[in-house]
mmCIF file of C-alpha atoms in Angstrom:
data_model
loop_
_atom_site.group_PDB
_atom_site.id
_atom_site.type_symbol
_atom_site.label_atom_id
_atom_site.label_comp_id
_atom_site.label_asym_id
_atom_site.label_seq_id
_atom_site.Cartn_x
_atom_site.Cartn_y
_atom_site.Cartn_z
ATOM 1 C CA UNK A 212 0.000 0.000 0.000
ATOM 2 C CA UNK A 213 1.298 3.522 -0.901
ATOM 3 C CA UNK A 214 2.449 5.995 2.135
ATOM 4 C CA UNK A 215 0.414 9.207 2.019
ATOM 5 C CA UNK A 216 2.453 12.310 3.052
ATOM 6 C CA UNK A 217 -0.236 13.093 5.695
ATOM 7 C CA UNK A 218 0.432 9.838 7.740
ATOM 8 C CA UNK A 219 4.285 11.439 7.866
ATOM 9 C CA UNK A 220 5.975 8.496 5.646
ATOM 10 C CA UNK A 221 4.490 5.602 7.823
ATOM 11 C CA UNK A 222 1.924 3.067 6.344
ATOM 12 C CA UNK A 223 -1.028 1.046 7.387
ATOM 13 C CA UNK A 224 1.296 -1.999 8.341
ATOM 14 C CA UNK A 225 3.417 -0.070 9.962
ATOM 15 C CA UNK A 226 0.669 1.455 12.021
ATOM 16 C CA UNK A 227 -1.017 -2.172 12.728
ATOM 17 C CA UNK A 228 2.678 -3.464 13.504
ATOM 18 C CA UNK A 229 2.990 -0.535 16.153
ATOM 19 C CA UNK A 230 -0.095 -1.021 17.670
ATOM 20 C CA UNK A 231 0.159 -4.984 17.901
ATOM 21 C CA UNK A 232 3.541 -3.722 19.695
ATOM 22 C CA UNK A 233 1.479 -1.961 22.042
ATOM 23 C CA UNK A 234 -0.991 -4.464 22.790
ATOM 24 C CA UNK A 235 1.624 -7.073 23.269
ATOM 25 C CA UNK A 236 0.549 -7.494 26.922
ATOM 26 C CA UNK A 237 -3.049 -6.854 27.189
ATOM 27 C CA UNK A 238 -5.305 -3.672 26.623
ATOM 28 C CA UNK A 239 -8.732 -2.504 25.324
ATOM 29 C CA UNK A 240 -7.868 -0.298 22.993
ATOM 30 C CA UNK A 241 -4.276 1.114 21.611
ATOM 31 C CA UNK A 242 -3.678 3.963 19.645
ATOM 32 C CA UNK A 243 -0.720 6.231 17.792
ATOM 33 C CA UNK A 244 -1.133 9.915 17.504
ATOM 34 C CA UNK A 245 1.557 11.154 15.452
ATOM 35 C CA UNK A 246 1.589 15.270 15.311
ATOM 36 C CA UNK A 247 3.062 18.762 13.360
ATOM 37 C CA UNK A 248 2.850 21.904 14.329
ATOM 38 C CA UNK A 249 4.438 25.429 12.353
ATOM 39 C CA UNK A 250 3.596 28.356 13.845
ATOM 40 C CA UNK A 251 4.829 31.765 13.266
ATOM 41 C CA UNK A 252 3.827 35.019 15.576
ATOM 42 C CA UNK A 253 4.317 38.709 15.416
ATOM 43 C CA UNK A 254 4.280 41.740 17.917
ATOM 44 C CA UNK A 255 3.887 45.496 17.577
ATOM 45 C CA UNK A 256 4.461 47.887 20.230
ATOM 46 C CA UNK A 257 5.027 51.114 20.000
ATOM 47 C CA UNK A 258 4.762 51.405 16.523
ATOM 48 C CA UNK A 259 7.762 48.948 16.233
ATOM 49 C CA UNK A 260 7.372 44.699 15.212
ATOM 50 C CA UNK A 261 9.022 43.867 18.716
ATOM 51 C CA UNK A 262 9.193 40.474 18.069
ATOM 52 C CA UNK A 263 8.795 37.668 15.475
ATOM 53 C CA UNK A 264 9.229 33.865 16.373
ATOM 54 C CA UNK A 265 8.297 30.892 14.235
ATOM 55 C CA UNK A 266 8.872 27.446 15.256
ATOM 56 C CA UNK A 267 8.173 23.876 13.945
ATOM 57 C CA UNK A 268 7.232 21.052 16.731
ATOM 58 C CA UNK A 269 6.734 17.179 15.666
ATOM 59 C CA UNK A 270 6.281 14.112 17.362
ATOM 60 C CA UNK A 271 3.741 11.231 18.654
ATOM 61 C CA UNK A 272 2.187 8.902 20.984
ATOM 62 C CA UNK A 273 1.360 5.889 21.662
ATOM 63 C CA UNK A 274 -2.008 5.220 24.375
ATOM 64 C CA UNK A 275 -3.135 1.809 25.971
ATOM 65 C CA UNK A 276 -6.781 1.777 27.335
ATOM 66 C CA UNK A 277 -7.566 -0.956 29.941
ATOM 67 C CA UNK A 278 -10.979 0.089 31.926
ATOM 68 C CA UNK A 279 -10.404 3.385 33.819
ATOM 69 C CA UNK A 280 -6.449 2.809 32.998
ATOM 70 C CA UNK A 281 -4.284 4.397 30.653
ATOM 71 C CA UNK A 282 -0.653 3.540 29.501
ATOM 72 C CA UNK A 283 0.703 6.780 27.588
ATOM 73 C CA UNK A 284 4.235 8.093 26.150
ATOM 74 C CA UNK A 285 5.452 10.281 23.434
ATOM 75 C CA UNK A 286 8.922 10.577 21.805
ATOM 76 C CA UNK A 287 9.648 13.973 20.342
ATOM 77 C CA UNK A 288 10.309 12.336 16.587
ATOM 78 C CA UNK A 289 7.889 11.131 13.758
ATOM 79 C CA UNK A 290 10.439 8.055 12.919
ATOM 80 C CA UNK A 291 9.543 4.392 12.725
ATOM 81 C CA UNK A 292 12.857 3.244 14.872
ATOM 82 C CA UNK A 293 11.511 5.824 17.763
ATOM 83 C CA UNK A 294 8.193 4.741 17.928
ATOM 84 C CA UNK A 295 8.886 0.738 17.727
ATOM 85 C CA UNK A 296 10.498 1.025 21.199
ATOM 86 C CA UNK A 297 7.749 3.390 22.758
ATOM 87 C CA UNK A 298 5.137 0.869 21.472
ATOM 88 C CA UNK A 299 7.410 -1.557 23.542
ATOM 89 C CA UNK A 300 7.588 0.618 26.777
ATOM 90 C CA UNK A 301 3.763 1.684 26.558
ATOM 91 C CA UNK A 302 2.688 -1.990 26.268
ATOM 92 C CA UNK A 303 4.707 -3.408 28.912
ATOM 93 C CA UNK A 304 2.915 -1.071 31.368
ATOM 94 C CA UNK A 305 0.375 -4.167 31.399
ATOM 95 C CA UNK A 306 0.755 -7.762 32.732
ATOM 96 C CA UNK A 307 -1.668 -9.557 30.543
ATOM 97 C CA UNK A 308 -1.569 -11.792 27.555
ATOM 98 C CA UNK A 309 -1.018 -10.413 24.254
ATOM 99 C CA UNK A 310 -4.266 -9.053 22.288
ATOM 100 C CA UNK A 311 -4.337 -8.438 18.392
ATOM 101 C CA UNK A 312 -5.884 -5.736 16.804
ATOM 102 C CA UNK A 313 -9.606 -5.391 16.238
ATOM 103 C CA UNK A 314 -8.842 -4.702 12.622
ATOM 104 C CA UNK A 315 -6.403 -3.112 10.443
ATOM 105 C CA UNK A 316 -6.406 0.794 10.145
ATOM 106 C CA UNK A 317 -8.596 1.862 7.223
ATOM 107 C CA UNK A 318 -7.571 5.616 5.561
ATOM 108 C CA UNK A 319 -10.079 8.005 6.557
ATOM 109 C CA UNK A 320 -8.574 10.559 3.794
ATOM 110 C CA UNK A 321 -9.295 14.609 4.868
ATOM 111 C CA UNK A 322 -8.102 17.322 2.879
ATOM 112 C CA UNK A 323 -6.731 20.492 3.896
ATOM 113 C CA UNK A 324 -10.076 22.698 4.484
ATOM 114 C CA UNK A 325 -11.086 25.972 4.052
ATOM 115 C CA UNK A 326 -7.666 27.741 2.918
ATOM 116 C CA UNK A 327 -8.106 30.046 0.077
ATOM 117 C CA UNK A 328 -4.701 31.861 0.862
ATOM 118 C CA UNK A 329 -2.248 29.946 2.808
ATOM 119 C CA UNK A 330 -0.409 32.124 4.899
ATOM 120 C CA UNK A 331 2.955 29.994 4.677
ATOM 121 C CA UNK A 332 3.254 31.344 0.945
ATOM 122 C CA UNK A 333 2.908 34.874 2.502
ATOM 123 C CA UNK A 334 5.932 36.901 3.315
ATOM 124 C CA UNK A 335 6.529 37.780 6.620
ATOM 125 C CA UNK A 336 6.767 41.616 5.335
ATOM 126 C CA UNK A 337 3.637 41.692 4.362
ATOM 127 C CA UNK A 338 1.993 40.635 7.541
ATOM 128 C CA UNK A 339 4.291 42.825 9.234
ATOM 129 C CA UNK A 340 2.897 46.173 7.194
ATOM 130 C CA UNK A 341 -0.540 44.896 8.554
ATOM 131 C CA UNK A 342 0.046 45.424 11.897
ATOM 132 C CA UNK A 343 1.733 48.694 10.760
ATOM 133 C CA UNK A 344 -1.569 49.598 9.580
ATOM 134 C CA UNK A 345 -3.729 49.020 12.380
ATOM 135 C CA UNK A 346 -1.029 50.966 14.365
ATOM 136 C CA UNK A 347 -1.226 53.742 11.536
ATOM 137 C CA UNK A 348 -5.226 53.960 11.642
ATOM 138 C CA UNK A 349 -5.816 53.326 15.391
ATOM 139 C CA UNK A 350 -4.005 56.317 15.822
ATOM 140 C CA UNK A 351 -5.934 58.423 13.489
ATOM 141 C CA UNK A 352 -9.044 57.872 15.329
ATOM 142 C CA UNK A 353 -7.842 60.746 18.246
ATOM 143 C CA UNK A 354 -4.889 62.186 19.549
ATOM 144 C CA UNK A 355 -5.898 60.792 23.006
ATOM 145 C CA UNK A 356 -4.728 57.511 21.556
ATOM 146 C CA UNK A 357 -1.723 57.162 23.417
ATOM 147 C CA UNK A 358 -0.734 53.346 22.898
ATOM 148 C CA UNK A 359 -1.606 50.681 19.978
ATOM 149 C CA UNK A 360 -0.545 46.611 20.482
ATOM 150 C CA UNK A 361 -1.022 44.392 17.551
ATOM 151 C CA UNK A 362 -0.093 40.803 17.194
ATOM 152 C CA UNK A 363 -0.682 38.257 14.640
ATOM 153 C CA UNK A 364 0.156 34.448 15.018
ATOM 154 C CA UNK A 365 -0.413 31.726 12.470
ATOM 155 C CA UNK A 366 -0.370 28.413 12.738
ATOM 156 C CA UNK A 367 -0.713 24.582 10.761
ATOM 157 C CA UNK A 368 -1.333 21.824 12.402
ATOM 158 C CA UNK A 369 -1.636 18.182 10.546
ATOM 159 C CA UNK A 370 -2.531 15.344 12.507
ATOM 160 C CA UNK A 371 -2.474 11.046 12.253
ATOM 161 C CA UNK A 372 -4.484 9.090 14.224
ATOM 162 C CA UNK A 373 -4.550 5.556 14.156
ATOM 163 C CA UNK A 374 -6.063 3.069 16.505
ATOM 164 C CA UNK A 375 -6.742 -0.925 17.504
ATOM 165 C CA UNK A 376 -10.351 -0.828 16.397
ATOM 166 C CA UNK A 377 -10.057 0.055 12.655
ATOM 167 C CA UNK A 378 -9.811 3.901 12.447
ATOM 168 C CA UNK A 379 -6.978 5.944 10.654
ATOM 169 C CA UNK A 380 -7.587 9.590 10.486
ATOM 170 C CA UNK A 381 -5.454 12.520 8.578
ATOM 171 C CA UNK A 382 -6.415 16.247 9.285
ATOM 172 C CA UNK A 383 -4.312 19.579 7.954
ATOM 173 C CA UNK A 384 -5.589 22.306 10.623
ATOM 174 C CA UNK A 385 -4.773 26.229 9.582
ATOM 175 C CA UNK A 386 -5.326 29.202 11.722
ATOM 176 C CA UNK A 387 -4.404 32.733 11.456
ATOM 177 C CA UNK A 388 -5.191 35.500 14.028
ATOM 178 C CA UNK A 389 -4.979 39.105 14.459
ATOM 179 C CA UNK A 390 -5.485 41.153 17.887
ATOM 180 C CA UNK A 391 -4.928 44.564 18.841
ATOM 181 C CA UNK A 392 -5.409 46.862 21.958
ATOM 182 C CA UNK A 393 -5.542 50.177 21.682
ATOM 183 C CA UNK A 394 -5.043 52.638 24.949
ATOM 184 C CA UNK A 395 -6.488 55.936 25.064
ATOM 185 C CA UNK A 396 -5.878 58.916 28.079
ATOM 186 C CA UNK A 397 -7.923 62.377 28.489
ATOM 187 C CA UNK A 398 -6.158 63.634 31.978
ATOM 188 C CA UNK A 399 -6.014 60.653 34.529
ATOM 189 C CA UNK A 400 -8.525 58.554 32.696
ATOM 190 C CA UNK A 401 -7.211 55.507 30.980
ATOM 191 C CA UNK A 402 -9.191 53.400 28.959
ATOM 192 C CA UNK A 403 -8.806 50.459 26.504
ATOM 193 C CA UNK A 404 -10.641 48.793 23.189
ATOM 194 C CA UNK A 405 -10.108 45.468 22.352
ATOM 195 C CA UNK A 406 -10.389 43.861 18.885
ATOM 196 C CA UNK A 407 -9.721 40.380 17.175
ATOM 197 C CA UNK A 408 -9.917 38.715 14.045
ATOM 198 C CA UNK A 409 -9.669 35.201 14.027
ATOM 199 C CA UNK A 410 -10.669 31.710 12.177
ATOM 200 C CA UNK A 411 -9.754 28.147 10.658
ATOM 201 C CA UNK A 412 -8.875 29.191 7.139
ATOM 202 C CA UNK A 413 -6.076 30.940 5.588
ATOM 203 C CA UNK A 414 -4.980 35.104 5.437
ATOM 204 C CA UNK A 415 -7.916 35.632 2.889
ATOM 205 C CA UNK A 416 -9.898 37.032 6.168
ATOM 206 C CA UNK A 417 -7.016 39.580 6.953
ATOM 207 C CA UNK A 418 -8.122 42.102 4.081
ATOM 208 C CA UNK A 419 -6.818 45.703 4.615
ATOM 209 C CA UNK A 420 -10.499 46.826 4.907
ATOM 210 C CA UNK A 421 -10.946 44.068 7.598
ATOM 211 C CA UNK A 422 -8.071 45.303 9.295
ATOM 212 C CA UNK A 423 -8.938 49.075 9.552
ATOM 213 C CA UNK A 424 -12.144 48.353 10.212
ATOM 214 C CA UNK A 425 -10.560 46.032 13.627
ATOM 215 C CA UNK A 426 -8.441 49.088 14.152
ATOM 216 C CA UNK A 427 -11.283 51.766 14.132
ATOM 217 C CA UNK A 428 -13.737 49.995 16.121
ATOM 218 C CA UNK A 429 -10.768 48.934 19.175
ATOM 219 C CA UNK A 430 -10.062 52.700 19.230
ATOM 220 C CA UNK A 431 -13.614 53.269 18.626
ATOM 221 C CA UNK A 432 -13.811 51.407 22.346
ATOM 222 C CA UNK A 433 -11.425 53.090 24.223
ATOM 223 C CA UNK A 434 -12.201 56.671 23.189
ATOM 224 C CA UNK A 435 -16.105 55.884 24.402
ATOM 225 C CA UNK A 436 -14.976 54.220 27.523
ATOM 226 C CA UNK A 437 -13.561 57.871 28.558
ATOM 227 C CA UNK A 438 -17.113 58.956 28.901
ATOM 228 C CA UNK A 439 -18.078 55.614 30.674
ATOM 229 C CA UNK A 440 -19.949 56.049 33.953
ATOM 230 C CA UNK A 441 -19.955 53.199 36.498
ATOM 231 C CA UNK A 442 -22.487 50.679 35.361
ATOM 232 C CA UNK A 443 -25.279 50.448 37.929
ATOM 233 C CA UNK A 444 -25.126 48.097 40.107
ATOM 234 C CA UNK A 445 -27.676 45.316 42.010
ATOM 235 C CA UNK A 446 -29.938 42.425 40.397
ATOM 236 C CA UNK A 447 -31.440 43.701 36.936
ATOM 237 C CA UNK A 448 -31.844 41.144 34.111
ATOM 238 C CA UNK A 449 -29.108 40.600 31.129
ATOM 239 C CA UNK A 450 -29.642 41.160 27.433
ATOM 240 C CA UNK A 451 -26.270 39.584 25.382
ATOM 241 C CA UNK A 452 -25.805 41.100 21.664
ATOM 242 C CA UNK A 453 -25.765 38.416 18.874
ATOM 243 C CA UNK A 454 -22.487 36.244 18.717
ATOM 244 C CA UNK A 455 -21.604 36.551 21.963
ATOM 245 C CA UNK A 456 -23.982 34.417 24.243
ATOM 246 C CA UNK A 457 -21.835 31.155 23.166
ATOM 247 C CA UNK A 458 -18.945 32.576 25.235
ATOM 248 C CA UNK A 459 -21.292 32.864 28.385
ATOM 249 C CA UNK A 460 -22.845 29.256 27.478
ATOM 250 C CA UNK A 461 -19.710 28.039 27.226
ATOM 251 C CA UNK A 462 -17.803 29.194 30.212
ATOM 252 C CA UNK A 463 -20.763 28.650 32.912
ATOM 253 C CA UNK A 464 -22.459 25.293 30.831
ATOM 254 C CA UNK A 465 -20.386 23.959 28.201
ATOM 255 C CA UNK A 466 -17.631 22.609 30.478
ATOM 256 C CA UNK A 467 -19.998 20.775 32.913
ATOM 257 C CA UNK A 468 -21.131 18.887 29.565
ATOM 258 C CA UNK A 469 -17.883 17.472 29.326
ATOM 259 C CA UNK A 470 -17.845 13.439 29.556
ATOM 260 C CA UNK A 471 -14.908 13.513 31.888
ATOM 261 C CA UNK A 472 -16.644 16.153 34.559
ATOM 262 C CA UNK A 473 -19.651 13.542 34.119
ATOM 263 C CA UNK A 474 -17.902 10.058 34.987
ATOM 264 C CA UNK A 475 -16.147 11.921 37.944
ATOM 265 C CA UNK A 476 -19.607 13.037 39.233
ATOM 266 C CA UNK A 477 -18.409 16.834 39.672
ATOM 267 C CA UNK A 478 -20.790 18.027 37.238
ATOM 268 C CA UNK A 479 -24.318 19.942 37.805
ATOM 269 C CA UNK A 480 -25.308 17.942 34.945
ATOM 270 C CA UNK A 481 -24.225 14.426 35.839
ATOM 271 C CA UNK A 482 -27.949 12.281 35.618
ATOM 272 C CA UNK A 483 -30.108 14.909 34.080
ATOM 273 C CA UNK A 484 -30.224 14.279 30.518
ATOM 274 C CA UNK A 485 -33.539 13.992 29.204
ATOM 275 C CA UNK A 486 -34.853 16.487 32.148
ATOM 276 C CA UNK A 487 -35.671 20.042 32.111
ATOM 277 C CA UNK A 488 -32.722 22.825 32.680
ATOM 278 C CA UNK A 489 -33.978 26.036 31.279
ATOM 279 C CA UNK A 490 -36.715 27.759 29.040
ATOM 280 C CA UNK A 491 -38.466 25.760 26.423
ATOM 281 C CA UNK A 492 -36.785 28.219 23.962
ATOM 282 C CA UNK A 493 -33.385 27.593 24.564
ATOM 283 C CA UNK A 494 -31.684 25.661 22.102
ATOM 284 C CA UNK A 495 -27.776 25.007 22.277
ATOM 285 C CA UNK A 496 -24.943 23.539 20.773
ATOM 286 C CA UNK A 497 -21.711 22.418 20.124
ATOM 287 C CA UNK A 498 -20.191 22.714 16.628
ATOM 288 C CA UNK A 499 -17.282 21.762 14.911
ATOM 289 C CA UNK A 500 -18.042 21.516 11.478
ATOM 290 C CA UNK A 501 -19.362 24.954 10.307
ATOM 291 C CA UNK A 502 -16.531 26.111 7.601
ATOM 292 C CA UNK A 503 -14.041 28.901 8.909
ATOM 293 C CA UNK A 504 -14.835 28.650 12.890
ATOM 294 C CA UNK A 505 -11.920 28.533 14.953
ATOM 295 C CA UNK A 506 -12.766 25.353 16.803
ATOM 296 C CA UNK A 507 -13.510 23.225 13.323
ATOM 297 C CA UNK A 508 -11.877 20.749 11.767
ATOM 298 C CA UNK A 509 -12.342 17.796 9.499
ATOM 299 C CA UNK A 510 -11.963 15.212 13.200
ATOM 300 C CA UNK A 511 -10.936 15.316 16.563
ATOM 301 C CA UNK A 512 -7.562 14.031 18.029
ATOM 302 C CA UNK A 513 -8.884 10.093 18.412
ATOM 303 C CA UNK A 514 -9.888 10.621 14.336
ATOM 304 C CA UNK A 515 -13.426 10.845 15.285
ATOM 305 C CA UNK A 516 -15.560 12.589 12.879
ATOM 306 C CA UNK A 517 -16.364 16.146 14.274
ATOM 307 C CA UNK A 518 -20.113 16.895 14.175
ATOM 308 C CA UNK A 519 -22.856 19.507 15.874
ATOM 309 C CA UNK A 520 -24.367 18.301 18.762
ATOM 310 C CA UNK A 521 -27.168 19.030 20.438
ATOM 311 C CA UNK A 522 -26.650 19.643 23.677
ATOM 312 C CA UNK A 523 -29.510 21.863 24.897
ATOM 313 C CA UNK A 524 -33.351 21.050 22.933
ATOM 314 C CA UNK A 525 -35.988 23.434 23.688
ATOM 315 C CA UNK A 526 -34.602 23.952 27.348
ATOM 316 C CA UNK A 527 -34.262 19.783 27.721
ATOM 317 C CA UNK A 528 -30.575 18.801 28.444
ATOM 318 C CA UNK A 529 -30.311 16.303 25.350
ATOM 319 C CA UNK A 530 -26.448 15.020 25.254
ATOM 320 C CA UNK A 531 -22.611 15.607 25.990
ATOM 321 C CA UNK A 532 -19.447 16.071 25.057
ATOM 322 C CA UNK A 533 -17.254 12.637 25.066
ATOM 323 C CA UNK A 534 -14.049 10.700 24.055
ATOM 324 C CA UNK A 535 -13.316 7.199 23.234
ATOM 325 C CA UNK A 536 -12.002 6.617 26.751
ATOM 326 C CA UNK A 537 -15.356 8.215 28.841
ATOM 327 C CA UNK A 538 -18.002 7.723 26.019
ATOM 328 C CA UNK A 539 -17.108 4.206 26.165
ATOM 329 C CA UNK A 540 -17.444 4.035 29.965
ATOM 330 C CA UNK A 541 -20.615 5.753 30.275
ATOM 331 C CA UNK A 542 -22.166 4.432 27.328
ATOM 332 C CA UNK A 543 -22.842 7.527 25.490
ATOM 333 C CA UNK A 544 -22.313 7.784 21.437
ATOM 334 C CA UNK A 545 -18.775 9.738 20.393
ATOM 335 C CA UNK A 546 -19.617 13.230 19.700
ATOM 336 C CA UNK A 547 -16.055 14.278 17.816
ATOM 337 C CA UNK A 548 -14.277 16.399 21.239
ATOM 338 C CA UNK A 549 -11.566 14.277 22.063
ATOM 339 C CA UNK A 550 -8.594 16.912 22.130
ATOM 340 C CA UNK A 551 -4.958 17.584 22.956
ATOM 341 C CA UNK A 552 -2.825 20.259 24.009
ATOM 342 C CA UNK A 553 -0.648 18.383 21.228
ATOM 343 C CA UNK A 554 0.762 14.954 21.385
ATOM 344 C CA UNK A 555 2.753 15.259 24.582
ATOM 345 C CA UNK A 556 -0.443 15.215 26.227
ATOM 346 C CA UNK A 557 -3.418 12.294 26.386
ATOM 347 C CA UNK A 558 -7.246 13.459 25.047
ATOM 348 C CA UNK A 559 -9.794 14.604 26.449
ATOM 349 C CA UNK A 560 -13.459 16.060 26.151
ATOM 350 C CA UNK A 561 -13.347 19.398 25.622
ATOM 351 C CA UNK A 562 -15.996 21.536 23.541
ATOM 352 C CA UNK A 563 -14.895 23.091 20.067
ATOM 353 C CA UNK A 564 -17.433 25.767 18.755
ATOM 354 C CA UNK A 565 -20.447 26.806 20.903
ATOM 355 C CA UNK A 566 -23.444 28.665 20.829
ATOM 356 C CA UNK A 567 -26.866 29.118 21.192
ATOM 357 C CA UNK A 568 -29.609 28.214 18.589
ATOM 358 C CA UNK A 569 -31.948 31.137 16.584
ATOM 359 C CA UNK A 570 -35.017 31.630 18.972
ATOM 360 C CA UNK A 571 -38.333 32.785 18.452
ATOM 361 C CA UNK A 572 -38.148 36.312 19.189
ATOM 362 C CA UNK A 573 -36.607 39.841 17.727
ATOM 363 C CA UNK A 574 -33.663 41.696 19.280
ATOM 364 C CA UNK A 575 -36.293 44.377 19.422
ATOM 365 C CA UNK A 576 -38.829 42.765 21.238
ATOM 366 C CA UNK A 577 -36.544 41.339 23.499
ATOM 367 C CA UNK A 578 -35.228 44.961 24.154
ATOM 368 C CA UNK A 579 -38.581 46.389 24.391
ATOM 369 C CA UNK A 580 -40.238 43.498 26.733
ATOM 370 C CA UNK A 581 -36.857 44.577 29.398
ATOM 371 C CA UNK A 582 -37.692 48.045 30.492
ATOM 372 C CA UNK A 583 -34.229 48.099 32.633
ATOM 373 C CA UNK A 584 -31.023 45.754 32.146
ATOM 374 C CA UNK A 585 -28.093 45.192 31.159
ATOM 375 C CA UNK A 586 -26.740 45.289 27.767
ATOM 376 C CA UNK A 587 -24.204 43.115 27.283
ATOM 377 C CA UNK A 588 -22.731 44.421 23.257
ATOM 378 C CA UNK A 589 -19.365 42.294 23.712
ATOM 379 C CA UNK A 590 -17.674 39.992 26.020
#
């Protein structure tokens, strides 16, 4: 069978020959994660590019389920003649008999996805002149501008995942990113604006009307704020803008709908799927295949098909977020959020893109129906 670049020069025997390796003495389930990273990051201060650092990180792992156990090690090399002996070391952590492999890995091909402009065929000079214009028209806005920061970090990730039960998995991951903070002073009064442009694609989103546009509206920020009174305080209801209710969901829910909070029992929503937890027109979600959001991608780190689940339906508490390890324990279907910090460390649930679903009602009748609150534009 013929090597595909994306599986980093090693084949499907030599993927079944590592995993039978690592099953040698026992195990559920075995597994090699093999990993690339280039990144490349830039920082303006003071109208200066401070700093520019690119890097290139590869490696892999090897994983040995057994019940509630795990077996894990990485070598910092993609090479067959490293990860023979970690196969070795990984396996030996059990005392069992030797167990073959479900069946072979099968190629689950992915393609690189959603880059129109790859940013690695992009000279660093020109990303440098855009954060020389966001400097440039952040401080056109006012001269109580007094300070603009800017930094913008790329980064391609491609991934091979192959496992004990049949799956091989490829996926080519690009991000690009662009942030700035712009400071603004009338007498003693310092404020700051905040903007950032960001997604899973290529530098097609960084157009030079994007990029003003990011500029104005961060200084647009900070020059209001120097009016700002103190908010009001007490109990008043909340109204969030478009977009940016999935950031609330997912810092105060979305975590307690990971698999691993569940099977530990530290979760507020351990045992209530199927019941009640908020308004019949709530709808939510977790999402990792809409094109161009940060947290999508063709699979997740155990080469499980990313999808959008349901997670809130009409205010009933309908599923959550697992990996092979905790699905399989609880008994609850893989939902695609097994993840990595990279391939030093082992997977686990985490959520990718999430957000709340279209309800019945108009921003102005919402507005209108709340005679005082608070109005939450950004978070």
């Amino acid at each position: 069978m013929s090597e595909s670049p994306d599986r980093f020069g090693l084949g499907e025997g030599q993927a079944a020959a590592l995993l039978r390796r690592a099953l040698a003495h026992g195990g559920d389930m075995a597994e090699v994660f093999a990993e690339e990273r280039r990144s490349l990051t830039m920082r303006l201060e003071e109208r200066r590019v401070e700093s520019v650092v690119s890097g290139v990180d590869r490696g892999a792992s090897v994983r040995v389920l057994e019940g509630l156990s795990t077996a894990f090690g990485y070598v910092d090399s993609l090479e067959e003649e490293a990860l023979a002996p970690l196969a070795d070391e990984v396996g030996r952590a059990r005392s069992g008999s030797a167990v073959d492999i479900v069946a072979p890995p099968t190629p689950l091909p992915r393609e690189r996805r959603w880059v129109e402009r790859d940013p690695e065929e992009v000279e660093a000079a020109a990303k440098a002149r855009l954060l020389h214009l966001i400097d440039e028209t952040a401080r056109a806005a006012s001269p109580e501008v007094r300070q603009v920061g800017a930094g913008y970090a790329e980064g391609r990730q491609r991934v091979w995942i192959a496992n004990s039960q049949g799956v091989s998995a490829t996926d080519d991951r690009t991000r690009v990113m662009l942030a700035v903070t712009v400071t603004a002073q009338r007498g003693d009064v310092i404020q700051t604006g905040r903007e950032t442009l960001a997604h899973h694609g290529g530098i097609e989103l960084l157009t030079e009307e994007a990029v003003r546009a990011m500029a104005e509206e961060a200084a647009r920020k900070a020059l209001v704020m120097l009016d700002a009174i103190p908010a009001p305080g007490g109990r008043m209801p909340v109204v969030l803008a478009n977009g940016f209710g999935g950031v609330l969901f997912h810092e105060a829910c979305g975590h307690g709908l990971e698999a691993d909070y569940i099977l530990k029992k530290t979760s507020v929503w351990e045992g209530k799927q199927g019941t009640r937890v908020a308004g019949p027109h709530v709808f939510a979600y977790d999402d990792g295949v809409t094109p161009g959001m940060w947290g999508s991608a063709g699979c997740d780190d155990e080469g499980t098909p990313h999808q959008r689940t349901a997670v809130i339906e009409a205010g009933v508490l309908t599923g959550y977020l697992t990996d092979r390890l905790r699905g399989g324990l609880l008994g609850f279907p893989l939902s695609g959020n097994g993840r990595r910090q990279d391939y030093r460390h082992m997977p686990y649930p985490r959520m990718t893109n999430t957000y709340f679903g279209v309800g019945p009602h108009r921003v102005e009748e919402i507005i209108s129906d709340t005679p005082r609150a608070l109005y939450a534009k950004s978070l």
